[in-house]
PDB file of C-alpha atoms in Angstrom:
ATOM      1  CA  SER A   1    -108.660  44.612  10.555  1.00  0.00           C
ATOM      2  CA  ALA A   2    -108.931  48.383  10.804  1.00  0.00           C
ATOM      3  CA  ARG A   3    -107.509  48.277  14.331  1.00  0.00           C
ATOM      4  CA  ALA A   4    -104.454  46.330  13.189  1.00  0.00           C
ATOM      5  CA  GLY A   5    -103.975  48.674  10.238  1.00  0.00           C
ATOM      6  CA  GLN A   6    -104.173  51.732  12.459  1.00  0.00           C
ATOM      7  CA  LYS A   7    -101.663  50.260  14.898  1.00  0.00           C
ATOM      8  CA  ALA A   8     -99.224  49.373  12.116  1.00  0.00           C
ATOM      9  CA  ALA A   9     -99.541  52.818  10.511  1.00  0.00           C
ATOM     10  CA  GLY A  10     -98.958  54.546  13.834  1.00  0.00           C
ATOM     11  CA  ALA A  11     -95.869  52.459  14.571  1.00  0.00           C
ATOM     12  CA  ALA A  12     -94.444  53.195  11.122  1.00  0.00           C
ATOM     13  CA  GLY A  13     -95.026  56.911  11.579  1.00  0.00           C
ATOM     14  CA  GLU A  14     -93.322  56.966  14.959  1.00  0.00           C
ATOM     15  CA  ALA A  15     -90.354  55.092  13.519  1.00  0.00           C
ATOM     16  CA  GLN A  16     -89.730  57.890  11.021  1.00  0.00           C
ATOM     17  CA  SER A  17     -89.407  60.570  13.762  1.00  0.00           C
ATOM     18  CA  PRO A  18     -89.334  63.404  11.199  1.00  0.00           C
ATOM     19  CA  VAL A  19     -90.304  66.114  13.691  1.00  0.00           C
ATOM     20  CA  GLU A  20     -86.873  65.794  15.239  1.00  0.00           C
ATOM     21  CA  VAL A  21     -85.190  65.661  11.827  1.00  0.00           C
ATOM     22  CA  ARG A  22     -86.754  68.502   9.846  1.00  0.00           C
ATOM     23  CA  GLY A  23     -89.667  69.961  11.747  1.00  0.00           C
ATOM     24  CA  LEU A  24     -92.313  68.004   9.847  1.00  0.00           C
ATOM     25  CA  SER A  25     -94.214  64.864  10.664  1.00  0.00           C
ATOM     26  CA  ALA A  26     -95.097  61.555   9.064  1.00  0.00           C
ATOM     27  CA  ALA A  27     -98.718  61.051   8.040  1.00  0.00           C
ATOM     28  CA  VAL A  28    -100.759  58.183   6.600  1.00  0.00           C
ATOM     29  CA  GLY A  29    -104.229  57.922   5.112  1.00  0.00           C
ATOM     30  CA  ALA A  30    -105.811  54.683   3.901  1.00  0.00           C
ATOM     31  CA  ALA A  31    -109.256  53.917   2.488  1.00  0.00           C
ATOM     32  CA  ALA A  32    -110.856  50.828   0.985  1.00  0.00           C
ATOM     33  CA  PRO A  33    -111.929  51.010  -2.672  1.00  0.00           C
ATOM     34  CA  GLY A  34    -115.674  50.536  -3.018  1.00  0.00           C
ATOM     35  CA  THR A  35    -116.613  51.125   0.604  1.00  0.00           C
ATOM     36  CA  GLY A  36    -114.578  54.189   1.613  1.00  0.00           C
ATOM     37  CA  ARG A  37    -113.846  52.491   4.911  1.00  0.00           C
ATOM     38  CA  VAL A  38    -110.846  54.207   6.499  1.00  0.00           C
ATOM     39  CA  GLY A  39    -108.235  51.585   7.276  1.00  0.00           C
ATOM     40  CA  ALA A  40    -105.754  53.939   8.948  1.00  0.00           C
ATOM     41  CA  SER A  41    -105.285  57.627   9.635  1.00  0.00           C
ATOM     42  CA  VAL A  42    -102.120  59.007  11.219  1.00  0.00           C
ATOM     43  CA  GLY A  43    -102.087  62.783  11.406  1.00  0.00           C
ATOM     44  CA  GLY A  44     -98.597  63.541  12.642  1.00  0.00           C
ATOM     45  CA  ALA A  45     -96.939  64.353  15.924  1.00  0.00           C
ATOM     46  CA  GLY A  46    -100.070  65.705  17.620  1.00  0.00           C
ATOM     47  CA  LEU A  47    -101.952  68.966  17.998  1.00  0.00           C
ATOM     48  CA  ASP A  48     -99.515  70.226  20.631  1.00  0.00           C
ATOM     49  CA  VAL A  49     -96.761  70.209  17.980  1.00  0.00           C
ATOM     50  CA  LEU A  50     -98.485  70.798  14.635  1.00  0.00           C
ATOM     51  CA  GLU A  51    -101.834  72.415  15.583  1.00  0.00           C
ATOM     52  CA  CYS A  52    -103.500  70.407  12.818  1.00  0.00           C
ATOM     53  CA  ASN A  53    -104.038  66.860  11.575  1.00  0.00           C
ATOM     54  CA  ILE A  54    -101.933  66.423   8.424  1.00  0.00           C
ATOM     55  CA  ALA A  55    -103.827  63.296   7.336  1.00  0.00           C
ATOM     56  CA  THR A  56    -107.251  64.953   7.219  1.00  0.00           C
ATOM     57  CA  GLN A  57    -106.867  68.744   7.556  1.00  0.00           C
ATOM     58  CA  LYS A  58    -103.708  70.360   6.211  1.00  0.00           C
ATOM     59  CA  GLY A  59    -101.832  68.023   3.922  1.00  0.00           C
ATOM     60  CA  ARG A  60     -98.634  68.776   2.013  1.00  0.00           C
ATOM     61  CA  PRO A  61     -97.610  69.508  -1.592  1.00  0.00           C
ATOM     62  CA  THR A  62     -98.048  66.200  -3.415  1.00  0.00           C
ATOM     63  CA  GLY A  63     -95.381  66.530  -6.079  1.00  0.00           C
ATOM     64  CA  SER A  64     -95.566  63.956  -8.869  1.00  0.00           C
ATOM     65  CA  SER A  65     -98.117  61.787  -7.073  1.00  0.00           C
ATOM     66  CA  LEU A  66    -100.658  64.181  -8.646  1.00  0.00           C
ATOM     67  CA  LYS A  67     -99.575  63.262 -12.206  1.00  0.00           C
ATOM     68  CA  PRO A  68    -102.000  60.292 -12.448  1.00  0.00           C
ATOM     69  CA  PHE A  69    -104.870  62.790 -12.138  1.00  0.00           C
ATOM     70  CA  VAL A  70    -103.521  64.578 -15.228  1.00  0.00           C
ATOM     71  CA  LEU A  71    -103.251  61.224 -16.991  1.00  0.00           C
ATOM     72  CA  ALA A  72    -106.850  60.420 -16.007  1.00  0.00           C
ATOM     73  CA  ALA A  73    -108.049  63.741 -17.442  1.00  0.00           C
ATOM     74  CA  ALA A  74    -106.142  63.022 -20.655  1.00  0.00           C
ATOM     75  CA  VAL A  75    -107.582  59.521 -21.025  1.00  0.00           C
ATOM     76  CA  GLU A  76    -111.068  60.919 -20.433  1.00  0.00           C
ATOM     77  CA  GLU A  77    -110.400  63.277 -23.360  1.00  0.00           C
ATOM     78  CA  GLY A  78    -109.486  60.384 -25.658  1.00  0.00           C
ATOM     79  CA  PHE A  79    -105.738  59.985 -25.124  1.00  0.00           C
ATOM     80  CA  VAL A  80    -104.248  56.551 -24.458  1.00  0.00           C
ATOM     81  CA  PRO A  81    -101.022  55.652 -22.619  1.00  0.00           C
ATOM     82  CA  ALA A  82     -99.374  54.704 -25.931  1.00  0.00           C
ATOM     83  CA  ASP A  83     -99.752  58.248 -27.291  1.00  0.00           C
ATOM     84  CA  GLN A  84     -96.486  60.130 -27.620  1.00  0.00           C
ATOM     85  CA  ILE A  85     -95.513  63.447 -26.086  1.00  0.00           C
ATOM     86  CA  ASN A  86     -92.499  65.742 -26.157  1.00  0.00           C
ATOM     87  CA  VAL A  87     -90.579  65.316 -22.912  1.00  0.00           C
ATOM     88  CA  ILE A  88     -87.450  67.337 -23.736  1.00  0.00           C
ATOM     89  CA  GLY A  89     -86.322  69.801 -21.061  1.00  0.00           C
ATOM     90  CA  THR A  90     -85.744  72.605 -20.271  1.00  0.00           C
ATOM     91  CA  CYS A  91     -89.394  73.407 -21.065  1.00  0.00           C
ATOM     92  CA  GLU A  92     -90.698  76.980 -21.099  1.00  0.00           C
ATOM     93  CA  PHE A  93     -94.260  78.295 -21.114  1.00  0.00           C
ATOM     94  CA  ASP A  94     -95.843  81.721 -21.342  1.00  0.00           C
ATOM     95  CA  ASN A  95     -97.403  82.526 -17.972  1.00  0.00           C
ATOM     96  CA  PRO A  96     -99.189  85.897 -18.282  1.00  0.00           C
ATOM     97  CA  GLY A  97    -100.323  87.186 -14.911  1.00  0.00           C
ATOM     98  CA  GLY A  98     -98.469  84.386 -13.120  1.00  0.00           C
ATOM     99  CA  PHE A  99     -95.083  84.078 -11.471  1.00  0.00           C
ATOM    100  CA  PRO A 100     -92.601  83.508 -12.887  1.00  0.00           C
ATOM    101  CA  ASN A 101     -93.317  84.538 -16.460  1.00  0.00           C
ATOM    102  CA  PRO A 102     -92.224  82.672 -18.472  1.00  0.00           C
ATOM    103  CA  TYR A 103     -92.499  79.490 -16.406  1.00  0.00           C
ATOM    104  CA  ARG A 104     -89.537  77.130 -16.838  1.00  0.00           C
ATOM    105  CA  ALA A 105     -89.000  73.595 -15.599  1.00  0.00           C
ATOM    106  CA  ASN A 106     -86.599  70.687 -15.979  1.00  0.00           C
ATOM    107  CA  ASN A 107     -86.904  66.945 -15.755  1.00  0.00           C
ATOM    108  CA  PHE A 108     -85.275  65.255 -12.783  1.00  0.00           C
ATOM    109  CA  SER A 109     -82.417  64.159 -15.026  1.00  0.00           C
ATOM    110  CA  GLY A 110     -81.622  67.792 -15.816  1.00  0.00           C
ATOM    111  CA  PRO A 111     -81.578  70.193 -18.803  1.00  0.00           C
ATOM    112  CA  GLU A 112     -81.522  68.879 -22.370  1.00  0.00           C
ATOM    113  CA  SER A 113     -82.844  65.510 -21.194  1.00  0.00           C
ATOM    114  CA  GLY A 114     -85.683  63.509 -22.667  1.00  0.00           C
ATOM    115  CA  SER A 115     -87.073  62.897 -26.151  1.00  0.00           C
ATOM    116  CA  VAL A 116     -90.457  62.151 -27.683  1.00  0.00           C
ATOM    117  CA  ALA A 117     -91.939  59.166 -25.865  1.00  0.00           C
ATOM    118  CA  THR A 118     -95.191  57.566 -24.717  1.00  0.00           C
ATOM    119  CA  LEU A 119     -97.318  58.823 -21.858  1.00  0.00           C
ATOM    120  CA  ARG A 120     -96.847  55.434 -20.208  1.00  0.00           C
ATOM    121  CA  SER A 121     -93.049  55.588 -20.298  1.00  0.00           C
ATOM    122  CA  GLN A 122     -92.994  59.190 -19.119  1.00  0.00           C
ATOM    123  CA  THR A 123     -95.277  58.400 -16.198  1.00  0.00           C
ATOM    124  CA  LEU A 124     -92.815  55.694 -15.179  1.00  0.00           C
ATOM    125  CA  ALA A 125     -89.966  58.202 -15.593  1.00  0.00           C
ATOM    126  CA  SER A 126     -92.058  60.909 -13.886  1.00  0.00           C
ATOM    127  CA  SER A 127     -91.132  63.466 -16.542  1.00  0.00           C
ATOM    128  CA  ASN A 128     -91.976  67.005 -15.463  1.00  0.00           C
ATOM    129  CA  CYS A 129     -91.871  68.554 -18.933  1.00  0.00           C
ATOM    130  CA  ALA A 130     -94.078  65.825 -20.408  1.00  0.00           C
ATOM    131  CA  TYR A 131     -96.732  66.382 -17.766  1.00  0.00           C
ATOM    132  CA  LEU A 132     -96.606  70.169 -17.911  1.00  0.00           C
ATOM    133  CA  ARG A 133     -97.208  69.921 -21.667  1.00  0.00           C
ATOM    134  CA  LEU A 134     -99.932  67.308 -21.150  1.00  0.00           C
ATOM    135  CA  GLY A 135    -101.724  69.489 -18.608  1.00  0.00           C
ATOM    136  CA  LEU A 136    -101.875  72.396 -21.043  1.00  0.00           C
ATOM    137  CA  THR A 137    -102.888  70.123 -23.930  1.00  0.00           C
ATOM    138  CA  VAL A 138    -105.736  68.536 -21.981  1.00  0.00           C
ATOM    139  CA  GLY A 139    -106.689  71.815 -20.319  1.00  0.00           C
ATOM    140  CA  LEU A 140    -105.863  72.685 -16.716  1.00  0.00           C
ATOM    141  CA  SER A 141    -109.577  73.220 -15.996  1.00  0.00           C
ATOM    142  CA  ASN A 142    -110.205  69.604 -17.058  1.00  0.00           C
ATOM    143  CA  VAL A 143    -107.385  68.445 -14.799  1.00  0.00           C
ATOM    144  CA  ALA A 144    -108.879  70.386 -11.874  1.00  0.00           C
ATOM    145  CA  GLU A 145    -112.358  68.957 -12.527  1.00  0.00           C
ATOM    146  CA  THR A 146    -111.054  65.410 -12.796  1.00  0.00           C
ATOM    147  CA  THR A 147    -109.021  65.792  -9.605  1.00  0.00           C
ATOM    148  CA  LYS A 148    -112.131  66.995  -7.777  1.00  0.00           C
ATOM    149  CA  ALA A 149    -114.246  64.157  -9.170  1.00  0.00           C
ATOM    150  CA  LEU A 150    -111.671  61.608  -7.980  1.00  0.00           C
ATOM    151  CA  GLY A 151    -112.147  62.826  -4.386  1.00  0.00           C
ATOM    152  CA  VAL A 152    -109.830  65.809  -3.814  1.00  0.00           C
ATOM    153  CA  THR A 153    -111.396  68.971  -2.364  1.00  0.00           C
ATOM    154  CA  THR A 154    -108.344  71.278  -2.525  1.00  0.00           C
ATOM    155  CA  ASP A 155    -109.161  74.404  -4.532  1.00  0.00           C
ATOM    156  CA  LEU A 156    -107.319  74.277  -7.871  1.00  0.00           C
ATOM    157  CA  SER A 157    -109.419  76.950  -9.566  1.00  0.00           C
ATOM    158  CA  ASP A 158    -106.489  79.343 -10.034  1.00  0.00           C
ATOM    159  CA  LEU A 159    -105.170  76.835 -12.630  1.00  0.00           C
ATOM    160  CA  PRO A 160    -101.408  77.287 -12.153  1.00  0.00           C
ATOM    161  CA  ILE A 161     -99.236  75.974 -14.992  1.00  0.00           C
ATOM    162  CA  SER A 162     -97.361  73.992 -12.329  1.00  0.00           C
ATOM    163  CA  MET A 163    -100.530  72.080 -11.328  1.00  0.00           C
ATOM    164  CA  PRO A 164     -99.308  68.742 -12.820  1.00  0.00           C
ATOM    165  CA  LEU A 165     -96.243  68.924 -10.545  1.00  0.00           C
ATOM    166  CA  GLY A 166     -98.395  68.969  -7.402  1.00  0.00           C
ATOM    167  CA  PRO A 167     -97.606  72.315  -5.714  1.00  0.00           C
ATOM    168  CA  LYS A 168    -100.834  72.460  -3.681  1.00  0.00           C
ATOM    169  CA  ASP A 169    -101.433  71.009  -0.207  1.00  0.00           C
ATOM    170  CA  ILE A 170    -103.610  67.869  -0.326  1.00  0.00           C
ATOM    171  CA  THR A 171    -104.250  65.536   2.595  1.00  0.00           C
ATOM    172  CA  PRO A 172    -103.068  61.920   2.588  1.00  0.00           C
ATOM    173  CA  LEU A 173    -106.631  60.699   3.120  1.00  0.00           C
ATOM    174  CA  GLU A 174    -107.851  62.554   0.027  1.00  0.00           C
ATOM    175  CA  MET A 175    -104.941  61.218  -2.031  1.00  0.00           C
ATOM    176  CA  ALA A 176    -105.759  57.694  -0.857  1.00  0.00           C
ATOM    177  CA  THR A 177    -109.427  58.271  -1.719  1.00  0.00           C
ATOM    178  CA  ALA A 178    -108.516  59.396  -5.249  1.00  0.00           C
ATOM    179  CA  TYR A 179    -106.263  56.388  -5.884  1.00  0.00           C
ATOM    180  CA  ALA A 180    -109.001  54.153  -4.464  1.00  0.00           C
ATOM    181  CA  THR A 181    -111.207  55.557  -7.228  1.00  0.00           C
ATOM    182  CA  PHE A 182    -108.768  54.200  -9.821  1.00  0.00           C
ATOM    183  CA  ALA A 183    -108.821  50.807  -8.104  1.00  0.00           C
ATOM    184  CA  ASN A 184    -112.643  50.914  -7.954  1.00  0.00           C
ATOM    185  CA  ASP A 185    -113.133  51.195 -11.734  1.00  0.00           C
ATOM    186  CA  GLY A 186    -113.685  54.952 -11.587  1.00  0.00           C
ATOM    187  CA  LEU A 187    -116.353  55.018  -8.860  1.00  0.00           C
ATOM    188  CA  GLN A 188    -115.504  57.516  -6.104  1.00  0.00           C
ATOM    189  CA  VAL A 189    -116.593  56.850  -2.524  1.00  0.00           C
ATOM    190  CA  ASP A 190    -116.118  59.349   0.300  1.00  0.00           C
ATOM    191  CA  PRO A 191    -114.051  58.064   3.242  1.00  0.00           C
ATOM    192  CA  ILE A 192    -116.075  56.618   6.111  1.00  0.00           C
ATOM    193  CA  PHE A 193    -114.767  56.655   9.688  1.00  0.00           C
ATOM    194  CA  ILE A 194    -117.935  55.376  11.372  1.00  0.00           C
ATOM    195  CA  GLU A 195    -119.888  52.592   9.682  1.00  0.00           C
ATOM    196  CA  ARG A 196    -122.722  52.350  12.185  1.00  0.00           C
ATOM    197  CA  VAL A 197    -123.753  53.161  15.734  1.00  0.00           C
ATOM    198  CA  GLU A 198    -125.806  50.824  17.922  1.00  0.00           C
ATOM    199  CA  ASN A 199    -127.486  51.553  21.240  1.00  0.00           C
ATOM    200  CA  SER A 200    -127.197  49.348  24.313  1.00  0.00           C
ATOM    201  CA  ASP A 201    -129.934  47.055  22.979  1.00  0.00           C
ATOM    202  CA  GLY A 202    -128.091  46.448  19.749  1.00  0.00           C
ATOM    203  CA  THR A 203    -130.471  48.556  17.691  1.00  0.00           C
ATOM    204  CA  VAL A 204    -128.773  50.377  14.844  1.00  0.00           C
ATOM    205  CA  ILE A 205    -129.390  54.108  15.332  1.00  0.00           C
ATOM    206  CA  PHE A 206    -127.005  55.305  12.615  1.00  0.00           C
ATOM    207  CA  GLU A 207    -125.595  53.628   9.524  1.00  0.00           C
ATOM    208  CA  ASN A 208    -123.207  55.179   7.035  1.00  0.00           C
ATOM    209  CA  THR A 209    -123.967  53.660   3.638  1.00  0.00           C
ATOM    210  CA  PRO A 210    -121.428  54.206   0.839  1.00  0.00           C
ATOM    211  CA  ALA A 211    -122.726  56.344  -2.027  1.00  0.00           C
ATOM    212  CA  PRO A 212    -120.487  55.711  -5.067  1.00  0.00           C
ATOM    213  CA  GLU A 213    -120.369  58.390  -7.760  1.00  0.00           C
ATOM    214  CA  ARG A 214    -118.962  57.979 -11.247  1.00  0.00           C
ATOM    215  CA  ALA A 215    -115.748  60.063 -11.439  1.00  0.00           C
ATOM    216  CA  ILE A 216    -114.205  58.689 -14.631  1.00  0.00           C
ATOM    217  CA  SER A 217    -115.143  55.868 -16.980  1.00  0.00           C
ATOM    218  CA  VAL A 218    -114.318  52.249 -16.232  1.00  0.00           C
ATOM    219  CA  GLN A 219    -111.953  52.187 -19.223  1.00  0.00           C
ATOM    220  CA  SER A 220    -110.134  55.338 -18.085  1.00  0.00           C
ATOM    221  CA  ALA A 221    -109.709  54.006 -14.552  1.00  0.00           C
ATOM    222  CA  ARG A 222    -108.321  50.705 -15.783  1.00  0.00           C
ATOM    223  CA  LEU A 223    -105.891  52.336 -18.194  1.00  0.00           C
ATOM    224  CA  VAL A 224    -104.553  54.633 -15.472  1.00  0.00           C
ATOM    225  CA  ASN A 225    -104.338  51.738 -13.022  1.00  0.00           C
ATOM    226  CA  GLN A 226    -102.410  49.641 -15.550  1.00  0.00           C
ATOM    227  CA  VAL A 227     -99.827  52.412 -15.867  1.00  0.00           C
ATOM    228  CA  LEU A 228     -99.585  52.698 -12.076  1.00  0.00           C
ATOM    229  CA  GLU A 229     -99.145  48.927 -11.805  1.00  0.00           C
ATOM    230  CA  ALA A 230     -96.317  49.143 -14.338  1.00  0.00           C
ATOM    231  CA  ASN A 231     -94.786  51.946 -12.264  1.00  0.00           C
ATOM    232  CA  VAL A 232     -94.576  49.636  -9.254  1.00  0.00           C
ATOM    233  CA  ARG A 233     -93.145  46.832 -11.360  1.00  0.00           C
ATOM    234  CA  GLY A 234     -90.477  48.911 -13.077  1.00  0.00           C
ATOM    235  CA  GLY A 235     -90.812  52.691 -12.580  1.00  0.00           C
ATOM    236  CA  THR A 236     -90.326  55.034  -9.640  1.00  0.00           C
ATOM    237  CA  GLY A 237     -92.427  52.884  -7.282  1.00  0.00           C
ATOM    238  CA  THR A 238     -90.554  49.580  -7.322  1.00  0.00           C
ATOM    239  CA  ARG A 239     -89.933  49.619  -3.553  1.00  0.00           C
ATOM    240  CA  ALA A 240     -93.696  49.183  -3.087  1.00  0.00           C
ATOM    241  CA  ARG A 241     -93.818  45.774  -4.793  1.00  0.00           C
ATOM    242  CA  LEU A 242     -95.814  43.131  -2.936  1.00  0.00           C
ATOM    243  CA  GLU A 243     -94.847  39.480  -3.120  1.00  0.00           C
ATOM    244  CA  ASN A 244     -98.281  37.948  -3.714  1.00  0.00           C
ATOM    245  CA  GLN A 245    -100.427  40.925  -4.643  1.00  0.00           C
ATOM    246  CA  VAL A 246    -100.697  43.275  -7.619  1.00  0.00           C
ATOM    247  CA  ALA A 247    -100.062  46.851  -6.505  1.00  0.00           C
ATOM    248  CA  ALA A 248    -100.303  50.203  -8.275  1.00  0.00           C
ATOM    249  CA  GLY A 249     -98.840  53.525  -7.215  1.00  0.00           C
ATOM    250  CA  LYS A 250     -96.821  56.669  -7.749  1.00  0.00           C
ATOM    251  CA  THR A 251     -94.144  58.563  -5.866  1.00  0.00           C
ATOM    252  CA  GLY A 252     -94.124  62.311  -5.384  1.00  0.00           C
ATOM    253  CA  THR A 253     -91.564  64.806  -4.145  1.00  0.00           C
ATOM    254  CA  ALA A 254     -92.125  68.461  -3.328  1.00  0.00           C
ATOM    255  CA  GLN A 255     -90.087  70.957  -5.338  1.00  0.00           C
ATOM    256  CA  ASP A 256     -87.884  71.787  -2.347  1.00  0.00           C
ATOM    257  CA  PHE A 257     -87.521  68.053  -1.496  1.00  0.00           C
ATOM    258  CA  SER A 258     -89.155  68.695   1.905  1.00  0.00           C
ATOM    259  CA  ASP A 259     -91.913  66.122   1.322  1.00  0.00           C
ATOM    260  CA  ALA A 260     -91.721  62.673  -0.251  1.00  0.00           C
ATOM    261  CA  TRP A 261     -94.951  60.793  -0.979  1.00  0.00           C
ATOM    262  CA  PHE A 262     -95.970  57.360  -2.035  1.00  0.00           C
ATOM    263  CA  VAL A 263     -99.605  56.786  -2.920  1.00  0.00           C
ATOM    264  CA  GLY A 264    -100.658  53.329  -3.962  1.00  0.00           C
ATOM    265  CA  SER A 265    -103.417  50.778  -4.028  1.00  0.00           C
ATOM    266  CA  THR A 266    -104.368  47.147  -4.231  1.00  0.00           C
ATOM    267  CA  PRO A 267    -107.927  46.011  -5.014  1.00  0.00           C
ATOM    268  CA  TYR A 268    -108.531  46.045  -1.254  1.00  0.00           C
ATOM    269  CA  LEU A 269    -106.844  49.173   0.091  1.00  0.00           C
ATOM    270  CA  ALA A 270    -105.452  52.499  -1.100  1.00  0.00           C
ATOM    271  CA  THR A 271    -102.836  54.220   1.043  1.00  0.00           C
ATOM    272  CA  ALA A 272    -100.997  57.531   0.963  1.00  0.00           C
ATOM    273  CA  VAL A 273     -97.787  57.781   2.967  1.00  0.00           C
ATOM    274  CA  LEU A 274     -96.019  61.037   3.727  1.00  0.00           C
ATOM    275  CA  PRO A 275     -92.806  60.236   5.648  1.00  0.00           C
TER     276      PRO A 275
END
């Protein structure tokens, strides 16, 4: 039930106690694919400490958990996970008008790492250089539009080269909503906190009916979800394996290692966790 999910999410957040450790706070957002029903929302230590709700208002840099949105944009443009891309680092890009110029990045494994490999394998390896190149190949404006269609409202219109590495603040609930779109065959549904309101006589005076909108094609959603399922089976998300349930997901770490995400889904629930 939603009540049980909220209680479990709150207990998990309290167990992390990150406010005492590094001045931040754990947050959780969860939404059901197809209905948008919010299964849990934990916004942090409280308004007296943070002055905002991380789960629904402020968010954090998402790191590599944003890479599936780049993959979705690529698949919408005709790419498939078996297509190959150059993943060799250090990678360098002209960045006129931006900072720094040129823009340089490395893969997690360091300089001179990587080769030419498939999009699928480099999603599982979470290659930075592969995804920076993919973002530019697909078009950063297409990535921004796809991210918005999936359910993210953060303004990405400045189109930074670093967009595929997730430098912008996005809320856990919006990340969960976007991953729920993958699990829902590409149909995006806004999160719903209140399903209906009844008066004392039991008459329904308000009902919140889901209004699905096509974000990406069914084929694109399933291809992305297959890669995310493989990532849980044998990529960066193996700690999220479930014993009797297929799960899909992606990790993400901010560039300064201050935030570590996991965003994942089953056919029944999508959840973003920011410890």
